[in-house]
Short mmCIF file of C-alpha atoms in Angstrom, two decimals:
data_model
loop_
_atom_site.label_atom_id
_atom_site.label_comp_id
_atom_site.label_asym_id
_atom_site.label_seq_id
_atom_site.Cartn_x
_atom_site.Cartn_y
_atom_site.Cartn_z
CA MET A 1391 69.26 -49.13 53.95
CA THR A 1392 72.86 -49.06 52.70
CA PHE A 1393 74.12 -46.91 49.83
CA THR A 1394 77.22 -47.50 47.71
CA CYS A 1395 77.99 -43.79 47.31
CA SER A 1396 76.80 -40.37 48.48
CA GLU A 1397 75.12 -39.68 45.11
CA HIS A 1398 72.75 -42.64 45.62
CA LEU A 1399 71.99 -41.49 49.16
CA LEU A 1400 71.32 -37.93 48.01
CA GLU A 1401 69.09 -39.15 45.16
CA TRP A 1402 67.06 -41.27 47.59
CA VAL A 1403 66.71 -38.40 50.11
CA ARG A 1404 65.72 -35.90 47.38
CA ASN A 1405 63.11 -38.35 46.06
CA LYS A 1406 61.60 -38.78 49.54
CA ALA A 1407 61.72 -35.00 50.17
CA SER A 1408 60.02 -34.28 46.85
CA LYS A 1409 57.15 -36.61 47.75
CA LEU A 1410 56.74 -34.71 51.04
CA LYS A 1411 56.94 -31.38 49.14
CA PHE A 1412 60.14 -29.89 50.49
CA GLY A 1413 63.67 -29.56 49.20
CA VAL A 1414 67.01 -30.61 50.64
CA VAL A 1415 70.55 -29.36 50.21
CA ILE A 1416 73.99 -30.64 51.17
CA ALA A 1417 75.00 -28.70 54.27
CA ARG A 1418 78.48 -30.21 54.64
CA SER A 1419 80.41 -33.05 53.13
CA ASP A 1420 83.82 -34.63 53.26
CA ASN A 1421 85.25 -37.32 51.01
CA GLY A 1422 87.18 -38.80 53.90
CA THR A 1423 90.73 -38.40 55.11
CA SER A 1424 93.10 -40.49 57.14
CA ILE A 1425 91.63 -38.88 60.26
CA ARG A 1426 87.91 -39.46 59.67
CA GLN A 1427 85.44 -41.31 57.49
CA ALA A 1428 83.55 -39.77 54.58
CA PHE A 1429 80.25 -38.10 55.50
CA VAL A 1430 77.41 -36.02 54.06
CA VAL A 1431 75.14 -33.79 56.16
CA ILE A 1432 71.83 -33.11 54.43
CA LYS A 1433 69.47 -30.36 55.59
CA CYS A 1434 66.08 -29.04 54.60
CA GLU A 1435 66.65 -26.01 52.38
CA SER A 1436 65.08 -23.87 55.10
CA GLY A 1437 68.25 -24.60 57.06
CA LEU A 1438 66.78 -27.15 59.48
CA MET A 1439 68.05 -30.70 59.88
CA VAL A 1440 66.05 -33.44 58.19
CA LEU A 1441 65.41 -36.54 60.24
CA ALA A 1442 65.99 -39.47 57.91
CA VAL A 1443 64.59 -41.99 60.37
CA CYS A 1444 61.06 -43.09 59.41
CA GLU A 1445 60.88 -40.27 56.84
CA LEU A 1446 60.08 -37.64 59.50
CA HIS A 1447 60.67 -33.92 59.10
CA ASN A 1448 61.39 -31.73 62.12
CA HIS A 1449 59.48 -28.57 61.17
CA ALA A 1450 56.06 -27.80 59.76
CA LEU A 1451 55.81 -28.52 56.06
CA GLU A 1452 54.47 -25.97 53.62
CA THR A 1453 50.81 -26.60 52.83
CA LYS A 1454 51.38 -25.21 49.35
CA LEU A 1455 54.52 -24.62 47.34
CA HIS A 1456 53.65 -21.02 46.42
CA GLY A 1457 56.41 -18.91 47.93
CA HIS A 1458 58.42 -21.91 49.15
CA SER A 1459 62.06 -21.76 48.15
CA ILE A 1460 61.85 -25.05 46.27
CA ALA A 1461 59.18 -23.61 43.96
CA CYS A 1462 60.15 -19.96 43.86
CA ARG A 1463 63.55 -18.38 44.01
CA LEU A 1464 64.12 -14.74 44.86
CA ASN A 1465 61.72 -12.43 43.06
CA ARG A 1466 62.76 -9.22 41.29
CA GLU A 1467 61.88 -7.04 44.32
CA GLU A 1468 64.07 -9.16 46.62
CA LYS A 1469 66.94 -9.17 44.10
CA ASP A 1470 66.73 -5.37 43.77
CA SER A 1471 66.73 -5.00 47.54
CA ILE A 1472 69.81 -7.23 47.87
CA SER A 1473 71.54 -5.22 45.15
CA GLU A 1474 70.78 -1.86 46.80
CA LEU A 1475 71.81 -3.03 50.27
CA SER A 1476 74.98 -4.67 48.92
CA ILE A 1477 76.07 -1.38 47.33
CA ILE A 1478 76.00 0.32 50.72
CA LYS A 1479 77.85 -2.63 52.31
CA VAL A 1480 75.04 -3.96 54.55
CA ALA A 1481 75.97 -7.27 56.21
CA LEU A 1482 74.36 -10.31 54.60
CA ARG A 1483 72.51 -11.36 57.77
CA ASN A 1484 71.01 -7.87 57.98
CA ILE A 1485 69.92 -8.06 54.33
CA LEU A 1486 68.01 -11.25 55.14
CA VAL A 1487 66.42 -9.59 58.18
CA ASP A 1488 65.36 -6.67 55.98
CA LEU A 1489 63.84 -9.03 53.39
CA LYS A 1490 61.88 -10.85 56.10
CA ARG A 1491 60.71 -7.56 57.67
CA ASN A 1492 59.47 -6.14 54.37
CA ARG A 1493 57.86 -9.38 53.26
CA PRO A 1494 56.78 -11.57 56.21
CA ASP A 1495 55.57 -14.40 53.97
CA SER A 1496 59.02 -14.67 52.35
CA VAL A 1497 60.80 -18.02 52.72
CA SER A 1498 64.13 -16.65 51.48
CA ASN A 1499 67.16 -18.04 53.23
CA ILE A 1500 70.72 -16.85 53.78
CA LYS A 1501 72.08 -19.14 51.06
CA GLN A 1502 69.88 -17.39 48.47
CA VAL A 1503 71.17 -14.02 49.66
CA TYR A 1504 74.79 -15.21 49.39
CA ASN A 1505 74.12 -16.61 45.91
CA GLU A 1506 72.47 -13.41 44.68
CA ARG A 1507 75.30 -11.27 46.01
CA TYR A 1508 77.82 -13.56 44.30
CA ASN A 1509 75.85 -13.31 41.02
CA LEU A 1510 75.91 -9.50 41.28
CA LYS A 1511 79.68 -9.61 41.74
CA VAL A 1512 80.15 -11.89 38.73
CA VAL A 1513 78.03 -9.63 36.52
CA LYS A 1514 79.89 -6.53 37.69
CA MET A 1515 83.33 -8.04 37.08
CA ASP A 1516 82.32 -9.26 33.61
CA SER A 1517 85.03 -11.68 32.43
CA ARG A 1518 87.85 -10.04 34.41
CA THR A 1519 89.89 -11.68 37.14
CA GLU A 1520 89.89 -10.04 40.57
CA MET A 1521 93.27 -8.41 39.87
CA GLN A 1522 92.09 -7.09 36.49
CA TYR A 1523 88.98 -5.71 38.14
CA LEU A 1524 91.05 -4.03 40.87
CA LEU A 1525 93.25 -2.35 38.26
CA LYS A 1526 90.13 -1.24 36.36
CA LEU A 1527 88.64 0.30 39.51
CA LEU A 1528 91.89 2.11 40.27
CA GLY A 1529 91.85 3.61 36.78
CA ASP A 1530 88.12 4.41 36.75
CA ASN A 1531 88.35 6.24 40.08
CA GLN A 1532 91.48 8.13 39.02
CA TYR A 1533 93.79 6.69 41.67
CA VAL A 1534 97.50 7.11 41.07
CA SER A 1535 98.72 3.55 40.77
CA SER A 1536 101.52 1.49 39.34
CA PHE A 1537 102.24 -2.22 39.21
CA ARG A 1538 105.10 -4.51 38.26
CA ALA A 1539 104.73 -7.97 36.80
CA CYS A 1540 107.06 -10.94 37.11
CA GLU A 1541 109.09 -12.16 34.13
CA ASP A 1542 106.15 -14.30 33.00
CA LYS A 1543 104.25 -11.03 32.36
CA VAL A 1544 101.17 -12.61 34.01
CA THR A 1545 101.82 -12.57 37.74
CA VAL A 1546 101.63 -9.19 39.51
CA ARG A 1547 104.67 -8.71 41.72
CA ASP A 1548 104.01 -5.30 43.27
CA ILE A 1549 101.14 -2.84 43.24
CA PHE A 1550 101.38 0.75 44.43
#
């Protein structure tokens, strides 16, 4: 089968995956450069490669969708655990290991952990830029600090 664009290919693969009761994600993609052709690598959302030949799948499929990442995202307990472990600077891979240890039936994956940690950061920063948030933290924690801006009064030139 030939597709005119990656969106049509992805739509076809997602349709086939849905019928087989699993989800797929784009693992890598490139729109093409002078060095190589455009490509899209599609994986099962559990992180394993999907074999597109003859509609085969290379790992056991879920017998039910309860608890599968396509049907259920992180629950409140998992989100709280990620939040607590992120505060004490636990590495993301170790957070996933902890989630799996505490809940063996969990089908959480590293992408969900990354996404939740990113969401926590966005909520914490509110609508501030990273530089605005840094200056806020310096003030909140009573650090002695000073900064100089460029003539445009927007770009920070120096920070002490």
